[in-house]
Each structure stands twice: as C-alpha cells, then as structure tokens.
Amino acid sequence: MHNFIIKYLFQGNFSAPVEEKLTLGCKVLDVACGPGTWLLDLATIYDKSNFFGLDIKPVFPKEIKPCNLEFIEADIFDGLPFRDNEFDFTHIESMVNILTTEQWNFTLSELIRVTKPGGYIEITELYLNIDKTSPNFYTIYKGCECIHFLL
C-alpha cells in the first residue's frame, strides 16, 4: 500500500533525479524491500539497470521476477553484503518508526558506504516521528522541514 501512495504523491516511483541513470543503466539497492513491490515495478520499466532487494525475511518472489532483479535474504545489522561505492541509487522506506536511533545511525552509515559518490539515497516515509537529538536524524529532520516549507 505504501508504495502505491508514494507513487501517487511523486507521480512516479521516486523523487531523486535518477531517471536518466535508470534509463541508461545503473545499480539500485532497496533495503528492507519486503515483497519487492517497488523493485518489481522499476525492474520492469528500466531493463538496462540492475536491481537488488534485501530483507531479513524472504517474503519477496523467488521464481517469477525480471532477470535484472535479485533478492537477497540478509540482516542489515550484519552489514550490507556489498562493496563500498557499489550503487548509484539506494532506497529505504517505511522503517523510521521501526528502527531505534542507534539502528538508524548504523543503517544510514551502511547506505552511505555502499552508495557511489554522486549517487542518491532516498528515504521515503509517510509518517515522521524522529528523534531530533541524533545528529543524523537532526539533519534529515531539518531537510524535511525545508521540503515541507517549499510544498
């Protein structure tokens, strides 16, 4: 459901300026991908790009999926099983109220580690109730305030 709401609000699957990269071919990671709805949609549209979904529970499809999409069962808190600077676009959604501040700090560090310089990290949430005392979250919070002001 969350994916469809975000798609409606953004009039697409993402807000980061990555359309050209996706069209030409790039690497995309979705952390805590769940059933992979977001990735299945993108992998079907952008066949020159490679997509990777990671989740601790294997609720994603194992057999029927586009050939440019791979799902990996793994726990982010063991560290993302990828090299540094591997992805052009990393994505996470619907986790802000699930993870603790410490878990978020680790998760953000891992997203930064695996995202290429000049790449994009997109965090999409429908409801933000974040700890403004964490340095990482304070920066995100202030950015959200600016975006809210612009809207």
CSV table of C-alpha atoms in Angstrom, one decimal:
chain,number,residue,atom,x,y,z
A,1,MET,CA,0.0,0.0,0.0
A,2,HIS,CA,2.8,2.4,0.9
A,3,ASN,CA,4.4,2.0,-2.5
A,4,PHE,CA,1.2,3.0,-4.2
A,5,ILE,CA,0.7,6.1,-2.0
A,6,ILE,CA,4.3,7.2,-2.7
A,7,LYS,CA,3.8,6.6,-6.4
A,8,TYR,CA,0.7,8.7,-6.4
A,9,LEU,CA,2.3,11.5,-4.4
A,10,PHE,CA,5.5,11.6,-6.5
A,11,GLN,CA,3.7,10.8,-9.8
A,12,GLY,CA,6.3,8.1,-10.1
A,13,ASN,CA,8.4,5.6,-8.1
A,14,PHE,CA,11.0,8.0,-6.8
A,15,SER,CA,11.8,11.7,-6.2
A,16,ALA,CA,15.6,11.5,-6.7
A,17,PRO,CA,16.8,12.8,-10.1
A,18,VAL,CA,17.8,9.4,-11.3
A,19,GLU,CA,15.5,8.9,-14.4
A,20,GLU,CA,18.4,9.2,-16.9
A,21,LYS,CA,20.7,6.9,-14.9
A,22,LEU,CA,18.0,4.3,-14.7
A,23,THR,CA,17.3,4.5,-18.4
A,24,LEU,CA,21.0,4.2,-19.4
A,25,GLY,CA,21.7,1.5,-16.8
A,26,CYS,CA,22.8,1.7,-13.2
A,27,LYS,CA,22.7,-0.3,-10.0
A,28,VAL,CA,19.9,0.1,-7.5
A,29,LEU,CA,19.5,-1.2,-3.9
A,30,ASP,CA,16.3,-1.4,-1.9
A,31,VAL,CA,17.0,-2.1,1.8
A,32,ALA,CA,14.1,-3.8,3.8
A,33,CYS,CA,12.4,-4.4,0.5
A,34,GLY,CA,9.6,-6.6,1.9
A,35,PRO,CA,7.7,-8.2,-1.0
A,36,GLY,CA,9.7,-6.2,-3.5
A,37,THR,CA,6.8,-4.2,-5.0
A,38,TRP,CA,8.9,-1.1,-5.6
A,39,LEU,CA,11.7,-3.1,-7.2
A,40,LEU,CA,9.4,-5.2,-9.4
A,41,ASP,CA,7.9,-2.1,-10.8
A,42,LEU,CA,11.2,-0.4,-11.5
A,43,ALA,CA,13.0,-3.5,-12.9
A,44,THR,CA,10.2,-4.0,-15.4
A,45,ILE,CA,10.4,-0.4,-16.6
A,46,TYR,CA,14.2,0.0,-16.6
A,47,ASP,CA,15.6,-3.1,-18.1
A,48,LYS,CA,19.1,-1.8,-18.6
A,49,SER,CA,19.6,-1.3,-14.8
A,50,ASN,CA,20.3,-3.9,-12.2
A,51,PHE,CA,18.2,-4.0,-9.1
A,52,PHE,CA,18.9,-5.6,-5.7
A,53,GLY,CA,16.4,-6.1,-2.8
A,54,LEU,CA,17.5,-7.0,0.7
A,55,ASP,CA,15.3,-8.1,3.5
A,56,ILE,CA,15.7,-10.2,6.7
A,57,LYS,CA,12.5,-12.2,5.8
A,58,PRO,CA,12.2,-13.8,2.4
A,59,VAL,CA,8.7,-12.6,1.5
A,60,PHE,CA,9.9,-11.5,-2.0
A,61,PRO,CA,9.3,-13.6,-5.1
A,62,LYS,CA,12.0,-16.2,-5.7
A,63,GLU,CA,11.0,-17.6,-9.1
A,64,ILE,CA,8.9,-15.1,-11.1
A,65,LYS,CA,10.8,-11.9,-11.4
A,66,PRO,CA,12.6,-9.8,-14.1
A,67,CYS,CA,16.1,-11.1,-14.9
A,68,ASN,CA,17.6,-7.7,-13.8
A,69,LEU,CA,16.3,-8.2,-10.3
A,70,GLU,CA,18.0,-10.1,-7.5
A,71,PHE,CA,16.6,-10.6,-4.0
A,72,ILE,CA,18.9,-11.3,-1.0
A,73,GLU,CA,17.9,-12.6,2.4
A,74,ALA,CA,20.2,-10.8,4.9
A,75,ASP,CA,20.1,-8.7,8.0
A,76,ILE,CA,21.3,-5.2,7.5
A,77,PHE,CA,22.7,-5.2,11.1
A,78,ASP,CA,25.3,-7.7,9.9
A,79,GLY,CA,26.4,-5.0,7.5
A,80,LEU,CA,25.2,-4.8,3.9
A,81,PRO,CA,26.8,-7.6,1.8
A,82,PHE,CA,28.1,-5.2,-0.8
A,83,ARG,CA,31.3,-3.4,-1.7
A,84,ASP,CA,31.9,0.2,-0.9
A,85,ASN,CA,30.6,2.7,-3.6
A,86,GLU,CA,28.7,-0.1,-5.5
A,87,PHE,CA,25.2,1.5,-6.0
A,88,ASP,CA,24.1,4.6,-7.9
A,89,PHE,CA,20.8,4.7,-6.1
A,90,THR,CA,19.9,3.3,-2.7
A,91,HIS,CA,16.4,3.3,-1.2
A,92,ILE,CA,14.7,2.5,2.1
A,93,GLU,CA,11.1,3.1,3.1
A,94,SER,CA,8.7,2.6,6.0
A,95,MET,CA,11.4,2.0,8.6
A,96,VAL,CA,11.6,5.2,10.6
A,97,ASN,CA,9.3,4.0,13.3
A,98,ILE,CA,10.7,0.5,13.4
A,99,LEU,CA,14.4,1.2,13.9
A,100,THR,CA,15.9,2.7,17.0
A,101,THR,CA,18.1,5.7,16.7
A,102,GLU,CA,21.2,3.5,17.1
A,103,GLN,CA,19.9,1.2,14.4
A,104,TRP,CA,19.2,4.2,12.1
A,105,ASN,CA,22.7,5.5,12.6
A,106,PHE,CA,24.1,2.2,11.6
A,107,THR,CA,21.7,1.8,8.6
A,108,LEU,CA,22.5,5.3,7.3
A,109,SER,CA,26.2,4.6,7.6
A,110,GLU,CA,25.8,1.5,5.6
A,111,LEU,CA,23.7,3.2,2.9
A,112,ILE,CA,26.3,5.9,2.6
A,113,ARG,CA,29.1,3.3,2.4
A,114,VAL,CA,27.5,1.3,-0.5
A,115,THR,CA,26.3,4.4,-2.4
A,116,LYS,CA,28.7,5.8,-5.0
A,117,PRO,CA,29.9,9.4,-4.7
A,118,GLY,CA,27.4,11.4,-6.6
A,119,GLY,CA,24.8,8.7,-6.1
A,120,TYR,CA,21.5,9.1,-4.4
A,121,ILE,CA,20.0,7.8,-1.1
A,122,GLU,CA,16.2,8.1,-0.9
A,123,ILE,CA,14.4,7.6,2.4
A,124,THR,CA,10.6,7.6,1.9
A,125,GLU,CA,8.2,7.7,4.9
A,126,LEU,CA,4.6,8.5,5.2
A,127,TYR,CA,4.9,9.4,8.9
A,128,LEU,CA,7.9,11.0,10.5
A,129,ASN,CA,8.3,11.0,14.3
A,130,ILE,CA,12.0,11.1,14.7
A,131,ASP,CA,14.5,11.7,17.5
A,132,LYS,CA,15.8,15.2,16.7
A,133,THR,CA,18.7,14.8,19.2
A,134,SER,CA,20.5,12.3,16.9
A,135,PRO,CA,23.0,14.2,14.6
A,136,ASN,CA,22.0,12.1,11.6
A,137,PHE,CA,18.3,12.5,12.2
A,138,TYR,CA,18.6,16.2,13.0
A,139,THR,CA,20.0,16.7,9.5
A,140,ILE,CA,17.2,14.7,8.0
A,141,TYR,CA,14.6,16.5,10.1
A,142,LYS,CA,15.8,19.9,9.1
A,143,GLY,CA,15.8,18.8,5.4
A,144,CYS,CA,12.2,17.6,5.8
A,145,GLU,CA,11.3,20.9,7.3
A,146,CYS,CA,12.7,22.7,4.3
A,147,ILE,CA,10.8,20.4,1.9
A,148,HIS,CA,7.6,20.9,3.8
A,149,PHE,CA,8.1,24.7,3.7
A,150,LEU,CA,8.6,24.5,-0.1
A,151,LEU,CA,5.4,22.5,-0.6
